[in-house]
Coordinates of N, CA and C in Angstrom, one line a residue:
M23 N 5.8 -21.2 2.4 CA 6.1 -20.0 3.3 C 4.9 -19.5 3.6
N24 N 4.8 -19.0 4.8 CA 3.6 -18.0 5.3 C 3.8 -16.6 5.3
F25 N 3.2 -15.5 4.8 CA 3.5 -14.3 4.8 C 2.4 -13.6 5.4
R26 N 2.6 -12.2 5.7 CA 1.7 -11.1 6.4 C 1.7 -10.1 5.5
I27 N 0.4 -9.6 5.4 CA 0.3 -8.6 4.6 C -0.3 -7.4 5.5
T28 N 0.2 -6.3 5.3 CA -0.3 -5.2 6.5 C -0.6 -3.8 5.7
G29 N -1.6 -3.0 6.0 CA -1.8 -1.8 5.4 C -1.2 -1.0 6.4
L30 N -1.5 0.5 6.0 CA -0.6 1.6 6.8 C -1.4 1.6 8.1
P31 N -0.8 2.2 9.2 CA -1.5 2.4 10.4 C -2.6 3.5 10.3
A32 N -3.7 3.1 10.7 CA -5.0 4.0 10.6 C -4.7 5.2 11.4
D33 N -4.0 5.1 12.6 CA -4.1 6.3 13.6 C -3.0 7.5 13.1
R34 N -2.3 6.9 12.0 CA -1.4 7.9 11.4 C -2.3 9.0 10.5
F35 N -3.6 8.7 10.1 CA -4.1 9.5 9.1 C -5.5 9.8 9.8
A36 N -6.1 9.4 11.0 CA -7.2 9.7 11.5 C -7.5 11.1 11.7
H37 N -6.6 11.7 12.4 CA -6.7 13.2 12.8 C -6.8 14.2 11.6
L38 N -6.4 13.6 10.3 CA -6.3 14.5 9.3 C -8.1 14.9 8.6
F39 N -8.8 13.8 9.2 CA -10.3 13.9 8.5 C -10.9 15.1 9.3
A40 N -10.3 15.5 10.4 CA -11.0 16.7 11.3 C -10.5 18.0 10.8
L41 N -9.4 17.9 9.8 CA -8.9 19.1 9.4 C -9.8 19.7 8.3
S42 N -10.0 21.0 8.1 CA -10.7 21.8 7.1 C -10.1 21.4 5.7
D43 N -10.7 21.9 4.6 CA -10.0 21.6 3.4 C -9.0 22.4 3.0
A44 N -9.0 23.8 3.8 CA -8.0 24.7 3.7 C -6.6 24.4 4.5
E45 N -6.9 23.8 5.6 CA -5.7 23.2 6.6 C -5.1 22.0 5.8
L46 N -6.0 21.2 5.1 CA -5.3 20.0 4.2 C -4.6 20.5 3.1
A47 N -5.1 21.5 2.4 CA -4.4 22.1 1.3 C -3.1 22.7 1.8
A48 N -3.2 23.4 3.0 CA -1.7 24.0 3.3 C -0.5 23.0 3.5
Q49 N -1.0 21.6 3.7 CA 0.0 20.7 3.8 C 0.0 19.6 2.6
G50 N -0.6 20.3 1.6 CA -0.5 19.2 0.3 C -1.4 18.3 0.1
D51 N -2.6 18.2 1.0 CA -3.5 17.1 1.0 C -5.1 17.5 0.4
V52 N -5.6 16.4 -0.1 CA -7.0 16.9 -0.9 C -7.9 15.9 -0.1
R53 N -9.2 16.5 0.1 CA -10.4 15.7 0.4 C -11.3 15.3 -0.8
Q54 N -11.5 14.5 -0.9 CA -12.4 13.9 -2.2 C -13.4 13.1 -1.7
I55 N -14.7 12.9 -2.4 CA -15.9 12.2 -2.2 C -15.8 11.1 -3.5
A56 N -15.7 9.8 -3.2 CA -15.6 8.6 -4.0 C -16.6 8.9 -5.0
N57 N -16.4 8.5 -6.3 CA -17.5 8.5 -7.3 C -17.8 7.1 -7.6
E58 N -18.5 6.9 -8.8 CA -18.7 5.4 -9.1 C -17.6 4.8 -9.8
R59 N -16.1 5.3 -10.0 CA -15.0 4.6 -10.6 C -15.1 3.1 -10.2
T60 N -14.6 2.3 -11.1 CA -14.5 0.8 -10.9 C -13.3 0.4 -11.4
P61 N -12.5 -0.5 -10.6 CA -12.4 -0.4 -9.0 C -12.5 1.0 -8.4
G62 N -12.5 1.1 -7.3 CA -12.8 2.3 -6.3 C -11.4 2.8 -6.2
Y63 N -11.3 3.8 -5.3 CA -10.2 4.5 -5.2 C -9.5 3.4 -3.9
P64 N -8.2 2.9 -4.0 CA -7.9 2.1 -3.1 C -7.1 2.5 -1.8
C65 N -8.1 2.3 -0.7 CA -7.5 2.8 0.6 C -6.2 2.2 1.1
R66 N -5.2 2.7 1.5 CA -3.7 1.9 1.9 C -3.9 1.6 3.3
V67 N -5.1 1.8 4.2 CA -5.3 1.4 5.4 C -5.7 0.3 5.7
S68 N -6.9 0.1 5.0 CA -7.8 -1.2 5.0 C -7.4 -2.2 3.9
L69 N -6.9 -1.6 2.9 CA -6.6 -2.2 1.5 C -7.9 -2.8 0.9
T70 N -8.9 -2.0 1.1 CA -10.3 -2.2 0.4 C -10.4 -0.9 -0.7
D71 N -11.4 -1.1 -1.7 CA -11.7 -0.1 -2.6 C -13.0 0.8 -2.1
S72 N -12.9 2.1 -2.4 CA -14.1 2.9 -1.9 C -15.2 2.5 -2.7
R73 N -16.3 3.0 -2.1 CA -17.7 2.8 -2.6 C -18.1 4.4 -2.9
P74 N -19.1 4.5 -4.0 CA -19.5 5.9 -4.1 C -20.1 6.7 -2.6
G75 N -19.5 7.8 -2.6 CA -20.1 8.5 -1.6 C -18.8 8.7 -0.2
D76 N -17.9 7.7 -0.2 CA -17.0 7.5 0.9 C -16.1 8.6 0.7
E77 N -15.6 9.3 2.0 CA -14.8 10.5 2.3 C -13.5 9.8 2.2
L78 N -12.6 10.3 1.3 CA -11.2 9.9 1.1 C -10.2 11.1 1.2
L79 N -9.2 11.0 1.7 CA -8.0 11.9 1.6 C -7.1 11.4 0.7
L80 N -6.6 12.3 -0.1 CA -5.3 11.9 -0.9 C -4.1 12.8 -0.3
V81 N -3.1 12.1 0.1 CA -2.2 12.5 0.8 C -0.9 11.9 0.3
N82 N 0.2 12.9 0.6 CA 1.7 12.3 0.1 C 2.2 11.9 1.2
Y83 N 2.7 10.5 1.0 CA 3.2 9.8 2.4 C 4.5 8.9 1.9
E84 N 5.4 9.2 3.1 CA 6.6 8.6 2.8 C 6.5 6.8 3.6
H85 N 6.3 6.0 2.4 CA 6.0 4.6 2.7 C 7.4 3.9 2.9
H86 N 8.3 4.4 2.5 CA 9.7 3.8 2.8 C 10.9 4.7 3.5
P87 N 10.8 5.0 4.7 CA 11.6 6.1 5.2 C 12.7 5.3 5.6
V88 N 13.7 5.0 4.7 CA 15.0 4.4 4.9 C 16.1 5.3 4.5
A89 N 17.3 4.8 4.9 CA 18.4 5.6 4.6 C 19.2 4.7 3.7
S90 N 18.6 4.7 2.3 CA 19.2 4.0 1.3 C 18.5 4.9 0.0
P91 N 19.2 4.6 -1.1 CA 18.8 5.1 -2.3 C 17.1 4.8 -2.5
Y92 N 16.6 3.9 -1.9 CA 15.3 3.4 -2.1 C 14.3 4.0 -1.4
R93 N 14.6 5.1 -0.5 CA 13.8 6.0 0.2 C 12.6 6.4 -0.9
M94 N 11.3 6.2 -0.2 CA 10.3 6.6 -1.3 C 9.2 7.3 -0.7
R95 N 8.4 7.9 -1.4 CA 7.2 8.6 -1.1 C 6.3 8.8 -2.2
F96 N 4.9 9.0 -2.0 CA 4.2 9.0 -3.3 C 2.6 9.2 -2.6
A97 N 1.7 9.5 -3.5 CA 0.4 10.0 -3.4 C -0.4 8.4 -3.0
I98 N -1.0 8.7 -1.9 CA -1.9 7.6 -1.6 C -3.3 8.2 -1.2
Y99 N -4.4 7.1 -1.2 CA -5.6 7.4 -0.7 C -5.8 6.7 0.6
V100 N -6.3 7.3 1.6 CA -6.9 6.7 2.6 C -8.2 7.1 2.9
R101 N -9.2 6.1 3.4 CA -10.7 6.3 3.9 C -11.1 6.6 5.1
K102 N -11.8 7.5 5.3 CA -12.2 7.9 6.7 C -12.7 6.5 7.6
G103 N -12.2 6.3 8.8 CA -12.9 5.4 9.6 C -12.6 4.0 9.4
E104 N -11.4 3.6 8.7 CA -11.2 2.5 8.5 C -10.0 1.8 9.5
E105 N -10.0 0.7 9.6 CA -8.9 -0.1 10.5 C -8.0 -0.8 9.6
T106 N -6.8 -1.2 10.1 CA -5.4 -1.5 9.5 C -5.5 -3.0 9.2
Y107 N -5.3 -3.3 8.1 CA -5.5 -4.5 7.4 C -4.1 -5.3 7.8
D108 N -4.3 -6.4 8.6 CA -3.1 -7.2 8.9 C -3.7 -8.7 9.1
R109 N -3.2 -9.3 8.0 CA -3.5 -10.6 7.8 C -2.3 -11.8 7.4
V110 N -2.4 -12.7 7.9 CA -1.4 -13.7 7.6 C -1.9 -14.6 6.5
G111 N -1.3 -15.1 5.6 CA -1.6 -15.9 4.6 C -2.9 -15.5 3.7
E112 N -3.5 -14.3 3.7 CA -4.5 -13.9 3.0 C -4.2 -12.8 2.2
I113 N -4.8 -12.7 1.0 CA -4.6 -11.5 -0.1 C -5.8 -10.8 -0.2
P114 N -5.8 -9.5 0.2 CA -6.9 -8.8 0.1 C -7.3 -8.5 -1.4
E115 N -8.6 -8.5 -1.7 CA -9.3 -8.5 -3.0 C -8.8 -7.1 -3.9
Q116 N -8.7 -6.2 -3.2 CA -7.9 -4.9 -3.7 C -6.7 -5.2 -4.6
L117 N -5.8 -6.3 -3.9 CA -4.4 -6.5 -4.7 C -4.5 -7.6 -5.9
R118 N -5.7 -8.2 -5.7 CA -6.1 -9.2 -6.8 C -6.6 -8.7 -8.1
T119 N -7.0 -7.4 -8.0 CA -7.9 -6.9 -9.0 C -6.9 -5.9 -9.9
R120 N -5.8 -5.8 -9.6 CA -4.8 -4.9 -10.4 C -3.6 -5.8 -10.7
T121 N -2.8 -5.0 -11.6 CA -1.4 -5.4 -11.9 C -0.5 -4.6 -10.9
L122 N 0.4 -5.7 -10.2 CA 1.3 -5.2 -9.0 C 2.9 -5.2 -9.6
A123 N 3.6 -4.2 -9.1 CA 5.1 -4.4 -8.9 C 5.3 -4.8 -7.6
V124 N 6.0 -5.9 -7.4 CA 6.3 -6.5 -6.2 C 7.8 -6.4 -6.1
R125 N 8.4 -5.6 -5.0 CA 9.9 -5.4 -4.9 C 10.3 -5.8 -3.6
A126 N 11.5 -6.7 -3.6 CA 12.0 -7.3 -2.4 C 13.1 -6.4 -1.9
F127 N 13.3 -6.1 -0.7 CA 14.4 -5.5 0.1 C 15.0 -6.1 1.1
D128 N 16.3 -5.9 1.2 CA 17.3 -6.7 2.3 C 17.2 -5.9 3.5
P129 N 17.7 -6.2 4.7 CA 17.7 -5.4 5.8 C 18.2 -4.2 5.8
D130 N 19.1 -3.9 4.7 CA 19.7 -2.4 4.5 C 18.7 -1.8 3.6
A131 N 17.8 -2.1 3.2 CA 16.9 -1.4 2.2 C 17.2 -1.1 0.7
M132 N 17.9 -2.2 0.4 CA 18.4 -2.3 -0.8 C 17.5 -3.2 -1.7
M133 N 17.4 -2.8 -2.9 CA 16.4 -3.7 -3.4 C 17.3 -4.9 -4.2
V134 N 16.8 -6.2 -3.8 CA 17.2 -7.7 -4.3 C 16.5 -8.3 -5.0
G135 N 15.1 -8.0 -5.4 CA 14.4 -8.5 -6.5 C 13.1 -7.6 -6.7
W136 N 12.6 -8.2 -7.8 CA 11.3 -7.5 -8.3 C 10.4 -8.5 -9.2
E137 N 9.2 -8.0 -9.2 CA 8.4 -9.0 -10.1 C 7.1 -8.1 -10.5
L138 N 6.7 -8.1 -11.8 CA 5.4 -7.5 -12.2 C 4.5 -8.5 -12.7
V139 N 3.4 -8.6 -11.7 CA 2.5 -9.5 -11.7 C 1.1 -9.2 -11.8
D140 N 0.3 -10.0 -12.4 CA -1.3 -9.9 -11.9 C -1.6 -10.1 -10.6
G141 N -2.4 -9.6 -10.2 CA -3.0 -9.6 -8.9 C -3.2 -11.2 -8.4
H142 N -3.9 -11.8 -9.4 CA -4.2 -13.3 -9.2 C -3.1 -14.0 -9.1
E143 N -1.9 -13.6 -9.3 CA -0.7 -14.5 -9.3 C 0.1 -14.1 -8.1
L144 N -0.3 -13.3 -7.2 CA 0.5 -12.5 -6.3 C 1.3 -13.7 -5.3
E145 N 0.3 -14.7 -4.8 CA 0.9 -15.6 -3.8 C 2.3 -16.3 -4.6
A146 N 2.4 -16.6 -5.7 CA 3.5 -17.2 -6.3 C 4.4 -16.3 -6.1
A147 N 4.3 -15.0 -6.5 CA 5.3 -13.9 -6.7 C 6.1 -13.7 -5.3
I148 N 5.0 -13.7 -4.3 CA 5.7 -13.7 -3.0 C 6.5 -14.8 -2.5
Q149 N 6.0 -16.1 -2.9 CA 6.7 -17.4 -2.5 C 8.2 -17.2 -3.2
R150 N 8.2 -16.6 -4.3 CA 9.4 -16.6 -5.3 C 10.5 -15.5 -4.6
L151 N 9.9 -14.3 -4.2 CA 10.9 -13.3 -3.8 C 11.2 -13.9 -2.3
L152 N 10.3 -14.0 -1.5 CA 10.8 -14.5 -0.2 C 11.7 -15.6 0.0
A153 N 11.5 -16.6 -1.2 CA 12.6 -17.6 -0.9 C 14.2 -17.0 -1.2
D154 N 14.2 -15.8 -1.5 CA 15.6 -15.5 -1.5 C 16.1 -14.9 -0.1
K155 N 17.1 -15.5 0.3 CA 17.4 -15.4 1.8 C 17.6 -13.8 2.1
R156 N 17.9 -13.2 1.1 CA 18.4 -11.7 1.4 C 17.2 -10.8 1.5
A157 N 16.1 -11.3 1.0 CA 14.8 -10.7 0.9 C 14.4 -10.6 2.7
A158 N 14.3 -9.3 3.0 CA 13.6 -9.0 4.5 C 12.2 -8.8 4.5
Y159 N 11.8 -8.1 3.4 CA 10.4 -7.7 3.3 C 10.0 -7.4 1.8
L160 N 8.7 -7.2 1.5 CA 8.6 -6.8 0.1 C 7.7 -5.6 0.3
H161 N 7.7 -5.0 -0.9 CA 6.6 -3.7 -0.9 C 5.9 -4.1 -2.2
V162 N 4.5 -3.7 -2.2 CA 3.7 -4.0 -3.3 C 3.2 -2.6 -3.7
H163 N 3.3 -2.4 -5.1 CA 2.9 -1.0 -5.6 C 2.0 -1.5 -6.8
F164 N 1.2 -0.4 -6.9 CA 0.1 -0.5 -8.1 C 0.9 -0.2 -9.4
A165 N 0.9 -1.1 -10.3 CA 1.9 -0.8 -11.5 C 1.7 0.4 -12.3
A166 N 0.5 0.5 -12.8 CA 0.3 1.4 -13.7 C 0.5 3.0 -13.1
P167 N 0.2 3.4 -11.8 CA 0.4 4.8 -11.3 C 1.6 4.5 -10.6
G168 N 2.2 3.4 -10.0 CA 3.2 3.4 -9.4 C 3.4 3.6 -7.9
C169 N 2.1 3.8 -7.4 CA 1.9 4.1 -5.9 C 2.0 3.1 -5.2
Y170 N 2.5 3.2 -3.8 CA 2.5 2.3 -2.7 C 1.2 1.3 -2.4
A171 N 1.3 0.3 -2.2 CA -0.1 -0.4 -1.9 C -0.1 -1.2 -0.5
A172 N 1.1 -1.8 -0.4 CA 1.0 -2.7 1.1 C 2.5 -3.1 1.3
K173 N 2.6 -3.9 2.4 CA 3.9 -4.4 2.8 C 3.6 -5.9 3.1
I174 N 4.6 -6.6 2.8 CA 4.6 -8.0 2.8 C 5.9 -8.6 3.6
E175 N 5.8 -9.5 4.8 CA 6.8 -10.0 5.5 C 6.6 -11.5 5.7
R176 N 7.7 -12.2 6.1 CA 7.5 -13.6 6.3 C 6.6 -13.5 7.7
A177 N 5.8 -14.4 8.0 CA 5.0 -14.8 9.0 C 5.6 -15.7 10.1

């Protein structure tokens, strides 16, 4: 079964980088410059990790804006100047290097399955979860902090 992984839409965040730190703070967002952390801070647009000196925004984002008990929002990092990751049958390195919680949702946004996996085993989890005919899409979260990483659909 083929799958498609997408990051968040770049145009949703691009304008925020022009705001002052005070304007960002007024809406609860924070500008940061990436340090030497390894792995780097995970950009949810490009699904790549930051490098030292990269400009990042830490924002609260509603990644599952649905009319169900599984409506979700959480803090995410986005990096300036990135393009949205959108590939079929490919797993970005960012997801391979972390422990992931993968959640399957039906068309009514109700959770119908989940797995906790090492990123190197993500393909197998995708295949298992999407084999369930009820599953319309998957959300991937970084397991330790619990924050949203990416969306996966059948391709």
